[in-house]
Coordinates of C-alpha atoms in Angstrom, one line a residue:
Chain A
M1 CA 0.0 0.0 0.0
T2 CA 1.4 3.4 -1.0
T3 CA 1.7 6.4 1.3
R4 CA 1.2 9.5 -0.8
I5 CA 3.2 12.4 0.7
A6 CA 2.5 15.8 -0.8
I7 CA 5.0 18.7 -0.4
C8 CA 4.4 22.4 -0.4
C9 CA 6.3 25.5 0.9
P10 CA 4.4 28.0 3.1
G11 CA 7.5 30.2 3.3
K12 CA 10.5 30.2 1.1
P13 CA 11.1 28.1 -2.0
L14 CA 12.7 24.6 -2.2
R15 CA 15.6 24.0 -4.5
R16 CA 14.9 21.4 -7.2
A17 CA 18.2 19.6 -6.4
R18 CA 17.1 19.0 -2.9
A19 CA 13.7 17.7 -4.1
E20 CA 15.5 15.3 -6.4
R21 CA 17.8 14.0 -3.8
V22 CA 14.9 13.1 -1.5
E23 CA 13.0 11.5 -4.4
E24 CA 16.0 9.3 -5.1
L25 CA 16.4 8.4 -1.5
A26 CA 12.7 7.5 -1.2
A27 CA 12.7 5.5 -4.4
A28 CA 15.7 3.5 -3.3
E29 CA 14.6 2.9 0.3
F30 CA 10.9 3.6 0.7
P31 CA 9.1 2.0 -2.2
A32 CA 5.8 2.4 -0.3
A33 CA 6.2 6.2 -0.3
E34 CA 5.1 8.3 -3.2
L35 CA 6.4 12.0 -3.1
V36 CA 4.3 14.6 -4.9
F37 CA 5.8 18.0 -5.2
H38 CA 3.3 20.9 -5.7
P39 CA 4.8 23.1 -8.4
Q40 CA 4.4 26.0 -5.9
C41 CA 7.5 24.6 -4.0
F42 CA 9.8 26.0 -6.7
L43 CA 8.2 29.4 -7.3
E44 CA 10.1 32.6 -6.3
T45 CA 8.2 35.8 -5.5
G46 CA 10.4 38.2 -3.6
H47 CA 11.1 36.5 -0.3
F48 CA 8.5 33.8 -0.8
A49 CA 7.7 30.6 -2.8
G50 CA 4.9 32.3 -4.7
D51 CA 2.6 35.1 -3.4
D52 CA 0.3 34.6 -0.4
A53 CA -2.7 33.3 -2.4
T54 CA -0.5 30.9 -4.3
R55 CA 1.1 29.4 -1.2
R56 CA -2.2 29.3 0.6
D57 CA -4.0 27.5 -2.2
A58 CA -1.2 25.0 -2.7
F59 CA -1.4 24.0 0.9
V60 CA -5.2 23.9 0.9
D61 CA -5.3 21.8 -2.3
L62 CA -2.9 19.3 -0.9
A63 CA -4.6 19.1 2.5
N64 CA -8.0 18.7 0.9
D65 CA -7.0 16.0 -1.6
P66 CA -8.2 12.6 -0.2
A67 CA -5.5 11.0 -2.4
N68 CA -2.8 12.5 -0.1
D69 CA -1.9 10.8 3.2
A70 CA 0.4 13.5 4.5
V71 CA 1.6 17.0 3.9
W72 CA 5.3 17.5 4.3
F73 CA 6.5 21.1 4.4
G74 CA 9.5 21.6 2.1
M75 CA 11.0 24.7 3.6
G76 CA 10.7 27.1 6.5
G77 CA 12.2 30.6 6.1
Y78 CA 9.3 33.0 6.6
G79 CA 5.8 33.3 5.4
A80 CA 3.4 30.9 7.0
C81 CA 1.8 33.5 9.2
R82 CA 0.7 35.3 6.1
I83 CA -1.4 32.4 4.9
A84 CA -2.3 30.2 7.8
A85 CA -5.5 31.8 9.1
E86 CA -7.2 31.9 5.7
A87 CA -5.9 28.4 4.9
M88 CA -7.6 27.0 8.0
T89 CA -11.0 28.3 7.0
R90 CA -10.8 26.4 3.7
L91 CA -9.8 23.0 5.0
G92 CA -12.4 20.2 4.6
E93 CA -12.8 16.7 5.9
A94 CA -9.9 15.1 4.0
A95 CA -7.5 17.5 5.8
R96 CA -8.5 15.9 9.1
E97 CA -7.1 12.6 8.1
K98 CA -3.5 13.7 7.4
V99 CA -0.2 13.9 9.2
Y100 CA 1.6 17.3 8.7
V101 CA 5.4 17.4 9.2
G102 CA 7.8 20.4 9.5
Y103 CA 9.2 22.9 11.9
S104 CA 10.7 26.4 12.1
D105 CA 8.5 28.8 10.2
A106 CA 6.3 25.9 9.1
G107 CA 5.6 25.4 12.9
T108 CA 3.1 28.2 12.3
M109 CA 1.0 25.9 10.1
L110 CA 1.3 23.1 12.7
G111 CA 0.2 25.4 15.5
A112 CA -2.8 26.6 13.5
L113 CA -3.8 23.1 12.6
Y114 CA -3.5 22.0 16.2
R115 CA -5.5 24.9 17.4
H116 CA -8.3 23.9 15.0
G117 CA -7.9 20.2 15.8
I118 CA -7.2 19.3 12.2
G119 CA -5.0 16.3 11.4
R120 CA -1.8 15.2 13.2
P121 CA 0.8 17.9 13.3
V122 CA 4.3 16.6 13.9
H123 CA 7.4 18.7 14.6
G124 CA 10.1 17.2 12.5
P125 CA 12.6 17.7 9.7
L126 CA 11.6 19.7 6.6
L127 CA 12.2 18.0 3.3
G128 CA 14.8 20.7 2.5
D129 CA 16.9 19.5 5.5
I130 CA 18.4 16.9 3.1
K131 CA 21.0 19.6 2.6
R132 CA 22.3 19.3 6.1
E133 CA 25.1 17.0 7.3
G134 CA 23.2 13.8 8.2
G135 CA 20.2 15.0 6.3
A136 CA 19.6 11.6 4.7
D137 CA 18.9 10.2 8.1
A138 CA 16.5 13.0 8.9
M139 CA 14.6 12.2 5.7
R140 CA 14.5 8.5 6.7
R141 CA 13.0 9.4 10.1
V142 CA 10.2 11.3 8.4
L143 CA 9.6 8.7 5.7
R144 CA 9.5 5.9 8.3
L145 CA 7.0 7.9 10.3
L146 CA 4.8 8.6 7.3
T147 CA 4.9 5.1 6.0
G148 CA 3.9 3.7 9.4
A149 CA 7.2 2.1 10.2
A150 CA 8.7 2.1 13.7
V151 CA 10.7 5.2 14.3
P152 CA 12.1 6.9 17.5
L153 CA 10.3 10.0 18.6
E154 CA 11.8 12.7 20.9
A155 CA 12.9 10.9 24.1
G156 CA 11.0 11.5 27.3
L157 CA 7.6 12.2 25.8
D158 CA 5.1 10.8 28.2
E159 CA 1.3 10.7 28.6
R160 CA 1.2 14.5 28.8
P161 CA 0.5 16.2 25.5
A162 CA 3.5 18.0 23.9
A163 CA 4.2 20.6 21.2
A164 CA 7.4 21.8 19.8
F165 CA 8.3 25.1 18.2
N166 CA 11.0 27.4 17.1
L167 CA 11.2 30.0 19.8
M168 CA 10.7 33.0 17.5
T169 CA 7.9 31.3 15.7
L170 CA 6.2 30.6 19.0
A171 CA 6.8 34.1 20.2
M172 CA 5.0 35.5 17.2
L173 CA 2.1 33.0 17.6
V174 CA 1.2 33.6 21.2
G175 CA -1.9 35.6 21.7
T176 CA -2.8 35.5 18.0
D177 CA -5.7 33.7 16.2
L178 CA -3.3 31.0 15.2
M179 CA -2.2 30.0 18.7
P180 CA -3.3 26.6 20.0
D181 CA -4.3 26.1 23.6
L182 CA -1.2 24.5 25.2
A183 CA -2.6 24.2 28.7
G184 CA -1.2 21.0 30.3
H185 CA 1.3 20.6 27.5
V186 CA 5.0 20.0 27.6
V187 CA 6.4 22.7 25.3
L188 CA 9.7 22.2 23.5
V189 CA 11.5 25.1 22.0
E190 CA 14.7 25.6 19.9
E191 CA 16.3 28.6 18.2
V192 CA 18.9 29.3 15.5
A193 CA 20.9 32.4 14.5
E194 CA 19.6 34.7 17.3
H195 CA 21.8 36.5 19.8
L196 CA 21.5 35.3 23.4
Y197 CA 20.0 38.7 24.4
A198 CA 17.3 38.0 21.8
V199 CA 16.7 34.5 23.1
D200 CA 16.4 36.0 26.6
R201 CA 13.8 38.6 25.3
L202 CA 11.9 35.9 23.6
F203 CA 11.8 33.8 26.7
F204 CA 10.4 36.8 28.6
H205 CA 7.6 37.1 26.1
V206 CA 6.8 33.5 25.6
T207 CA 6.8 32.4 29.2
Q208 CA 4.3 35.2 30.1
H209 CA 2.0 33.7 27.5
L210 CA 2.5 30.1 28.5
S211 CA 0.9 30.0 31.9
G212 CA -0.8 26.7 32.4
V213 CA 1.6 24.6 30.4
A214 CA 2.9 21.4 32.1
G215 CA 6.5 22.5 31.5
L216 CA 9.1 23.7 29.1
R217 CA 12.1 21.8 27.5
L218 CA 15.0 23.5 25.8
G219 CA 16.2 22.3 22.5
R220 CA 19.4 23.4 20.8
I221 CA 20.2 27.1 20.5
T222 CA 22.6 27.1 17.6
A223 CA 24.5 29.5 15.3
V224 CA 24.4 32.2 17.9
P225 CA 26.0 35.3 16.3
E226 CA 29.0 36.8 18.0
N227 CA 28.1 39.9 19.9
D228 CA 30.2 42.9 20.9
R229 CA 30.3 41.4 24.4
P230 CA 29.3 38.1 26.0
F231 CA 25.8 37.9 27.2
G232 CA 26.8 36.4 30.6
M233 CA 24.4 33.5 30.7
E234 CA 24.1 30.3 28.8
A235 CA 20.8 29.3 27.1
D236 CA 19.7 26.9 29.8
E237 CA 20.3 29.6 32.5
I238 CA 18.0 31.8 30.4
A239 CA 15.4 29.2 30.2
R240 CA 15.6 28.4 33.9
H241 CA 15.4 32.1 34.8
W242 CA 12.2 32.9 32.9
C243 CA 10.5 29.6 33.7
A244 CA 11.1 30.3 37.4
K245 CA 9.7 33.8 37.1
A246 CA 6.6 32.5 35.3
G247 CA 6.1 29.5 37.5
I248 CA 6.6 27.1 34.7
P249 CA 8.4 23.8 35.5
Y250 CA 11.7 23.7 33.6
L251 CA 12.0 20.1 32.4
G252 CA 15.5 20.1 30.9
R253 CA 16.9 19.7 27.4
A254 CA 15.2 18.4 24.3
D255 CA 16.7 16.9 21.1
I256 CA 15.3 19.4 18.7
G257 CA 17.0 22.1 16.7
H258 CA 18.0 23.4 13.3
D259 CA 20.0 20.4 12.4
A260 CA 19.6 16.9 11.0
A261 CA 19.2 15.3 14.5
N262 CA 16.0 17.4 15.0
A263 CA 13.7 14.9 16.7
L264 CA 10.1 14.0 15.8
V265 CA 7.6 15.6 18.3
P266 CA 3.9 14.8 17.6
F267 CA 1.6 17.5 18.8
G268 CA -0.6 16.2 21.5
R269 CA 0.0 12.7 22.9
A270 CA 2.8 10.7 21.4
S271 CA 0.9 7.5 22.0
A272 CA -2.0 8.7 19.9
V273 CA 0.3 9.4 16.9
A274 CA 2.0 6.0 17.2
E275 CA -1.5 4.5 16.9
G276 CA -2.3 6.8 14.0
A277 CA 0.8 5.8 12.2
S278 CA 0.2 2.1 12.5
E279 CA -3.4 2.5 11.3
A280 CA -2.2 4.3 8.2
Chain B
M1 CA 15.0 77.2 39.3
T2 CA 17.0 74.1 38.6
T3 CA 15.6 71.0 36.9
R4 CA 17.3 67.9 38.3
I5 CA 17.6 65.2 35.6
A6 CA 18.8 61.8 36.8
I7 CA 20.2 59.2 34.5
C8 CA 20.3 55.4 34.7
C9 CA 20.6 52.6 32.3
P10 CA 18.0 49.7 32.4
G11 CA 19.8 47.8 29.6
K12 CA 23.4 48.3 28.5
P13 CA 26.0 50.7 29.9
L14 CA 26.7 54.3 28.9
R15 CA 30.2 55.3 27.9
R16 CA 31.7 58.0 30.1
A17 CA 32.8 60.1 27.1
R18 CA 29.1 60.4 26.1
A19 CA 28.0 61.4 29.5
E20 CA 30.8 64.1 29.6
R21 CA 29.8 65.5 26.2
V22 CA 26.2 65.9 27.4
E23 CA 27.3 67.4 30.7
E24 CA 29.3 70.0 28.8
L25 CA 26.5 70.8 26.4
A26 CA 24.0 71.2 29.3
A27 CA 26.4 73.4 31.3
A28 CA 27.0 75.6 28.3
E29 CA 23.4 75.9 27.1
F30 CA 21.0 74.8 29.9
P31 CA 22.2 76.4 33.1
A32 CA 18.8 75.5 34.6
A33 CA 19.5 71.8 34.1
E34 CA 21.4 69.7 36.5
L35 CA 22.4 66.2 35.3
V36 CA 23.0 63.5 37.9
F37 CA 24.4 60.2 36.6
H38 CA 23.8 57.2 38.8
P39 CA 27.1 55.3 39.0
Q40 CA 25.1 52.2 37.7
C41 CA 25.2 53.8 34.2
F42 CA 28.9 52.8 33.8
L43 CA 28.9 49.3 35.2
E44 CA 29.4 46.3 33.0
T45 CA 28.1 42.9 33.9
G46 CA 28.0 40.7 30.8
H47 CA 25.5 42.2 28.5
F48 CA 24.2 44.6 31.0
A49 CA 25.0 47.8 33.0
G50 CA 25.1 45.9 36.2
D51 CA 23.1 42.9 37.2
D52 CA 19.3 42.9 37.4
A53 CA 19.0 44.0 41.0
T54 CA 21.6 46.8 40.5
R55 CA 19.8 48.2 37.5
R56 CA 16.4 47.9 39.1
D57 CA 17.5 49.5 42.3
A58 CA 19.2 52.4 40.5
F59 CA 16.1 53.2 38.6
V60 CA 13.9 52.9 41.7
D61 CA 16.2 55.1 43.7
L62 CA 16.2 57.8 41.1
A63 CA 12.5 57.7 40.5
N64 CA 11.7 57.7 44.3
D65 CA 14.0 60.6 45.1
P66 CA 11.9 63.8 45.4
A67 CA 15.0 65.9 44.5
N68 CA 14.9 64.6 40.9
D69 CA 12.5 66.1 38.4
A70 CA 13.0 63.6 35.6
V71 CA 14.6 60.3 34.8
W72 CA 16.4 60.2 31.5
F73 CA 17.4 56.8 30.3
G74 CA 21.0 56.7 29.2
M75 CA 21.1 53.7 26.9
G76 CA 18.8 51.1 25.4
G77 CA 20.3 47.8 24.2
Y78 CA 18.5 45.1 26.1
G79 CA 17.6 44.4 29.6
A80 CA 14.6 46.6 30.8
C81 CA 12.1 43.6 30.7
R82 CA 14.3 41.9 33.3
I83 CA 13.7 44.6 35.9
A84 CA 10.6 46.6 35.0
A85 CA 7.9 44.5 36.8
E86 CA 9.8 44.4 40.1
A87 CA 10.7 48.1 39.7
M88 CA 7.1 49.2 39.3
T89 CA 6.1 47.5 42.6
R90 CA 8.7 49.7 44.5
L91 CA 7.8 53.1 43.2
G92 CA 6.4 55.6 45.6
E93 CA 4.7 59.0 45.4
A94 CA 7.7 60.9 44.2
A95 CA 7.9 58.7 41.1
R96 CA 4.5 60.0 40.0
E97 CA 5.7 63.5 39.7
K98 CA 8.4 62.8 37.1
V99 CA 8.9 62.8 33.4
Y100 CA 10.7 59.7 32.0
V101 CA 12.5 60.0 28.6
G102 CA 13.9 57.3 26.4
Y103 CA 13.0 54.8 23.7
S104 CA 14.2 51.5 22.1
D105 CA 14.7 48.9 24.9
A106 CA 14.0 51.7 27.5
G107 CA 10.5 51.8 25.9
T108 CA 9.8 48.8 28.1
M109 CA 10.2 51.1 31.1
L110 CA 7.9 53.7 29.6
G111 CA 5.3 51.1 28.7
A112 CA 5.3 49.7 32.2
L113 CA 5.1 53.2 33.8
Y114 CA 2.2 54.1 31.5
R115 CA 0.4 50.9 32.4
H116 CA 0.6 51.8 36.0
G117 CA -0.2 55.4 35.5
I118 CA 3.1 56.6 37.0
G119 CA 4.6 59.9 35.9
R120 CA 4.8 61.2 32.3
P121 CA 6.6 58.7 30.0
V122 CA 7.9 60.4 26.8
H123 CA 9.4 58.6 23.8
G124 CA 12.5 60.5 22.9
P125 CA 16.3 60.4 22.5
L126 CA 18.4 58.5 25.0
L127 CA 21.3 60.5 26.5
G128 CA 23.7 58.1 24.7
D129 CA 22.3 59.4 21.4
I130 CA 24.8 62.2 21.7
K131 CA 27.1 59.9 19.6
R132 CA 24.8 60.2 16.6
E133 CA 25.2 62.6 13.8
G134 CA 23.1 65.6 14.9
G135 CA 23.1 64.1 18.4
A136 CA 23.6 67.5 20.0
D137 CA 20.3 68.7 18.7
A138 CA 18.6 65.6 20.0
M139 CA 20.1 66.4 23.4
R140 CA 18.8 70.0 23.2
R141 CA 15.2 68.8 22.4
V142 CA 15.2 66.6 25.6
L143 CA 16.8 69.3 27.7
R144 CA 14.3 71.9 26.4
L145 CA 11.4 69.5 27.2
L146 CA 12.7 68.8 30.7
T147 CA 13.5 72.4 31.6
G148 CA 10.0 73.5 30.5
A149 CA 11.1 75.4 27.4
A150 CA 9.0 75.3 24.2
V151 CA 10.0 72.4 22.0
P152 CA 8.4 70.7 19.0
L153 CA 6.8 67.3 19.6
E154 CA 6.1 64.7 16.9
A155 CA 4.0 66.4 14.3
G156 CA 0.4 65.4 13.9
L157 CA -0.3 64.5 17.5
D158 CA -3.9 65.4 18.3
E159 CA -6.4 65.1 21.1
R160 CA -6.2 61.3 20.9
P161 CA -3.7 59.8 23.2
A162 CA -0.5 58.4 21.7
A163 CA 2.3 56.0 22.5
A164 CA 5.5 55.3 20.6
F165 CA 7.6 52.1 20.6
N166 CA 10.4 50.3 18.9
L167 CA 8.5 47.5 17.1
M168 CA 10.5 44.6 18.6
T169 CA 10.1 46.1 22.1
L170 CA 6.4 46.4 21.6
A171 CA 6.1 42.9 20.2
M172 CA 7.8 41.6 23.3
L173 CA 5.5 43.7 25.6
V174 CA 2.1 42.8 24.1
G175 CA 0.2 40.4 26.3
T176 CA 2.6 40.7 29.2
D177 CA 2.2 42.2 32.7
L178 CA 4.2 45.2 31.5
M179 CA 1.8 46.1 28.6
P180 CA -0.3 49.3 28.9
D181 CA -3.8 49.5 27.7
L182 CA -3.5 51.3 24.3
A183 CA -7.2 51.3 23.4
G184 CA -8.0 54.5 21.6
H185 CA -4.3 55.4 21.2
V186 CA -2.4 56.3 18.1
V187 CA 0.6 54.0 18.2
L188 CA 3.8 54.9 16.5
V189 CA 6.5 52.2 15.8
E190 CA 10.0 52.3 14.5
E191 CA 12.7 49.6 13.9
V192 CA 16.4 49.3 13.3
A193 CA 18.7 46.5 12.1
E194 CA 15.9 43.9 11.4
H195 CA 15.4 42.2 8.1
L196 CA 12.1 43.2 6.4
Y197 CA 10.8 39.6 6.8
A198 CA 11.3 40.1 10.5
V199 CA 9.5 43.4 10.4
D200 CA 6.6 41.7 8.6
R201 CA 6.5 39.0 11.2
L202 CA 6.5 41.5 14.0
F203 CA 3.7 43.4 12.4
F204 CA 1.7 40.2 12.2
H205 CA 2.2 39.7 15.9
V206 CA 1.7 43.3 17.1
T207 CA -1.4 44.1 15.0
Q208 CA -3.1 41.0 16.4
H209 CA -2.5 42.4 19.9
L210 CA -3.5 46.0 19.2
S211 CA -7.1 45.7 18.4
G212 CA -8.9 48.7 19.7
V213 CA -6.2 51.2 19.0
A214 CA -7.1 54.4 17.1
G215 CA -4.5 53.8 14.5
L216 CA -0.9 53.1 13.7
R217 CA 1.9 55.3 12.3
L218 CA 5.1 54.0 10.9
G219 CA 8.4 55.6 11.9
R220 CA 11.7 54.9 10.2
I221 CA 12.9 51.3 9.5
T222 CA 16.6 51.7 9.3
A223 CA 19.8 49.7 8.9
V224 CA 17.9 46.8 7.3
P225 CA 20.5 44.1 6.8
E226 CA 21.0 42.8 3.3
N227 CA 19.3 39.5 2.8
D228 CA 20.0 36.7 0.2
R229 CA 17.0 38.0 -1.8
P230 CA 14.8 41.1 -1.7
F231 CA 11.7 40.9 0.5
G232 CA 9.5 42.2 -2.3
M233 CA 7.7 44.9 -0.2
E234 CA 8.7 48.2 1.4
A235 CA 8.1 48.9 5.0
D236 CA 5.0 51.0 4.5
E237 CA 3.4 48.2 2.4
I238 CA 4.0 45.8 5.2
A239 CA 2.4 48.2 7.7
R240 CA -0.6 48.8 5.4
H241 CA -1.0 45.1 4.8
W242 CA -1.2 44.1 8.5
C243 CA -3.2 47.1 9.6
A244 CA -5.8 46.3 6.9
K245 CA -5.9 42.6 8.1
A246 CA -6.4 43.7 11.7
G247 CA -8.8 46.5 11.0
I248 CA -6.4 49.1 12.4
P249 CA -6.4 52.5 10.6
Y250 CA -3.0 53.1 9.0
L251 CA -2.3 56.8 9.7
G252 CA 0.9 57.2 7.7
R253 CA 4.5 57.9 8.6
A254 CA 6.0 59.2 11.8
D255 CA 9.2 61.1 12.6
I256 CA 10.7 58.5 15.0
G257 CA 13.6 56.1 14.6
H258 CA 17.0 55.1 15.7
D259 CA 18.5 58.5 14.7
A260 CA 19.1 62.0 16.1
A261 CA 15.8 63.2 14.5
N262 CA 13.8 60.8 16.6
A263 CA 10.9 63.0 17.7
L264 CA 9.4 63.5 21.2
V265 CA 6.2 61.6 21.7
P266 CA 4.5 62.0 25.1
F267 CA 2.6 58.9 26.1
G268 CA -1.1 59.9 26.5
R269 CA -2.3 63.3 25.4
A270 CA 0.3 65.7 24.0
S271 CA -1.5 68.7 25.4
A272 CA -1.3 67.2 28.9
V273 CA 2.5 67.0 28.8
A274 CA 2.8 70.5 27.4
E275 CA 0.9 71.7 30.5
G276 CA 3.0 69.5 32.7
A277 CA 6.2 71.0 31.3
S278 CA 5.1 74.6 31.8
E279 CA 4.1 73.8 35.4
A280 CA 7.5 72.4 36.1

């Protein structure tokens, strides 16, 4: 039985060479997976992979097509918040049966889907992550997940529901009409290419908006630009500081980040997605 | 009659050479102004001008001292959100009689003061802006304001209350316990050294949190880093886009920004501050 995986890009475009590499890998190792790239993936309109209407419609078409089993986001970058709200209003029944995989800016789509209870959002590698060192293994994890094979999820997920976000993406979601209710959730965050003072500032903002969560776990904070002086605190001290101020339990590190090791984190209960995967 | 102006730094430290230049200018041109620098201004603790308790206490001491007529923030940078909430709980009656001037990260202090109805927050040059081209004129505007002399405010302020913020600073304030109620206000925003995609993202976030404001005005968006591709929209198109989405009237440009021309914008009604200044 074939798993049809449809790819679109809510933010920036995907390079064709990356698409081809993942197609080759899937053809060689995952004969049960069929990858379908929406042509929108390769468009370039200023910063974006096509204008807002084009990106929105590409996603909506893929999600509403009953022939597709999953939507895999090709790239992050920036742009999902420009299309997510309108996209949600156009999703039909077929969109509810799907798994959605991505992270970084595409986490905006996952958050909006989760808010509306549509499908199974899963934080995990973007298709474009094939470019990273170890990227092939990242692709294999997603393809295993989507074809219903056994695959490790983020370690330490328990019966409490979880959600994972890029920190900046989450900071922009909180309080908006895209933000899911994360009460009782373990929330995992990661960041890339932000100064530590900016990470600190984002933690101030996010922790004030996350009251009621079960706890927070810190993924990798990578590619921190060099500043004119050291910040004076490491990332986990920042997380501890703001969690303590906000009364949020700090639950330690998480295996997520802008790298090929970026773990799979199903939104909601991990056990539920495992069942969903084996049903598929 | 002397106006005693006390200076502290809620974020990063002030260089002594800048303090000395402003002292000289004030001595030569504003004999009625007395500048008092809290020693905290010159401390260096990692990123900050002293640790959180030191910066907080410096501000609280200056604000609570009845001998001071105004608190002028020396520098922005980052750090005010780490001290503002605790500082507000320690302010007494003398803090209510003062004018507070600054912007950028120090806008966090202004926002928190305005939320609590304490004193007269005014968006305007930081003392450290003496370093900028035209910085002496920026100092003169603040010194005229604080000594009760006639001085131009941001053009176009009317009977509606106003508030002005750095866009990132405002984005981090919204929804937190530092955020003032801006219903009915004209809100002015400016930004520096952010990519246009980041400005767009901040507008998404901020406009969702600003429902009920009278309108939004766009200051200067400067020092935009070069990206690997053009964003495809100018800053005022971004502002128009998100204001339209959120149903916020877009009221055009404003004369604020990270430069020496950065206009004075009293929080609340401009007429009220003009009366306050002439009483002083």
